[in-house]
Amino acid sequence: MTAKFRHELKYFVNYRDYYILRSRLSGILKHDGNADDNGAYSIRSLYFDDLSNGALFEKQSGVLSRDKFRIRLYNGASDVIKLEKKSRRGQYVYKTGCRVNKGWVSRLLNNEITAFDVLNKPAESILREFILRVQYSNLRPAVIVDYDREAYTSAIGNVRITFDMNLRTGLSSHDIFDNNISTIDVLERPVHIMEVKFDEFLPEYILKALRGVNNTRYAISKYVMCRKYTKTNSWEDN
């Protein structure tokens, strides 16, 4: 299957702008189907990196072609677990992924996944790639990233606008299933992260709804922000 490249624009929005934007967007877009009665849901991701922190270094250095692997679950539950690879090629991003189960992830965290797992010929190519990266590129758990997400969607342009709130990291713990691990707040100022994702175009009526608030784009990486709490090299502060 050919990868679908998308635009992904990121912004810091203060509380005032957030309430203005959510008021506008809720009138013209649909809430994400995963949301609870308050319109939000929680996300926990376990990101992976190699022993030389290659993914972190590439992001910090602005490498235009790079990939990151993560395992993600929602609302603290293990019924839906995704293995994802997020790729950037210049200004465009795309995601590939597949479902995995709790038993497989537990084997992974216990270092029980071996190259022989590839011989079982898993149907998903991303799963084969990930296993090989674990075995031959020393891909290892790096950091847990927690946050709450409020999302709005539109089929026109395949638009998805999200507000990510209460960004936290699990510090040294990599147990993605432990809902009692200690976490620490990552953002040092009262802001949310807004991401605007779309395919070829952003419809004019959505552009209009986004006007009138701070429109300064940032190269925001929740992974990088959380990694600073487990840094081992001075360049990680860049």
Coordinates of C-alpha atoms in Angstrom, one line a residue, residues 36-119:
D36 CA -15.7 10.6 26.4
D37 CA -18.6 12.8 27.5
N38 CA -16.1 15.6 28.0
G39 CA -14.9 15.3 24.4
A40 CA -11.4 14.0 25.3
Y41 CA -9.5 10.7 25.7
S42 CA -6.2 9.8 27.1
I43 CA -3.2 8.5 25.1
R44 CA -0.1 6.7 26.4
S45 CA 2.8 6.0 24.0
L46 CA 6.0 4.1 24.6
Y47 CA 8.6 5.4 22.3
F48 CA 11.6 3.4 21.1
D49 CA 15.2 4.5 20.2
D50 CA 18.5 2.9 19.7
L51 CA 21.4 2.9 22.1
S52 CA 22.9 6.0 20.4
N53 CA 19.6 7.9 20.7
G54 CA 19.5 8.1 16.9
A55 CA 15.8 9.1 16.6
L56 CA 16.3 11.9 19.2
F57 CA 19.5 13.1 17.6
E58 CA 17.8 13.2 14.1
K59 CA 14.9 15.3 15.4
Q60 CA 17.2 17.7 17.2
S61 CA 19.4 18.0 14.2
G62 CA 16.5 18.7 11.8
V63 CA 17.1 15.6 9.6
L64 CA 14.4 15.8 6.9
S65 CA 13.9 12.0 6.5
R66 CA 13.4 10.2 9.8
D67 CA 11.3 7.6 11.5
K68 CA 10.1 6.8 15.0
F69 CA 8.5 3.7 16.4
R70 CA 6.0 3.7 19.3
I71 CA 3.5 1.5 21.0
R72 CA 0.2 3.2 21.9
L73 CA -2.9 2.5 23.9
Y74 CA -5.9 4.6 24.9
N75 CA -7.7 5.4 28.1
G76 CA -5.5 3.1 30.1
A77 CA -7.0 0.0 28.5
S78 CA -5.2 -2.8 26.7
D79 CA -8.0 -3.9 24.4
V80 CA -6.7 -1.7 21.6
I81 CA -2.9 -1.6 21.3
K82 CA -1.1 -0.2 18.2
L83 CA 2.4 -0.5 17.0
E84 CA 3.1 2.6 14.9
K85 CA 5.9 4.0 12.8
K86 CA 5.7 7.8 12.3
S87 CA 7.8 8.9 9.3
R88 CA 8.7 12.4 8.1
R89 CA 9.9 13.2 4.6
G90 CA 10.6 16.9 4.3
Q91 CA 7.5 18.8 5.3
Y92 CA 5.2 15.8 5.0
V93 CA 4.5 13.0 7.5
Y94 CA 2.7 9.7 7.4
K95 CA 2.0 6.9 9.8
T96 CA 1.9 3.1 9.3
G97 CA 0.8 0.7 12.0
C98 CA -0.8 -2.5 13.1
R99 CA -2.6 -3.9 16.1
V100 CA -0.7 -6.0 18.6
N101 CA -1.8 -7.6 21.8
K102 CA -0.8 -7.3 25.4
G103 CA 1.0 -10.7 25.5
W104 CA 3.2 -9.7 22.6
V105 CA 4.1 -6.3 24.2
S106 CA 4.9 -8.0 27.5
R107 CA 7.2 -10.4 25.7
L108 CA 8.9 -7.4 24.0
L109 CA 9.4 -5.6 27.3
N110 CA 10.8 -8.8 28.8
N111 CA 13.3 -9.1 26.0
E112 CA 11.7 -12.3 24.8
I113 CA 11.2 -11.2 21.1
T114 CA 13.8 -12.7 18.9
A115 CA 14.7 -12.8 15.2
F116 CA 12.9 -16.2 15.1
D117 CA 9.6 -14.2 15.5
V118 CA 10.1 -13.0 11.9
L119 CA 10.2 -16.6 10.7

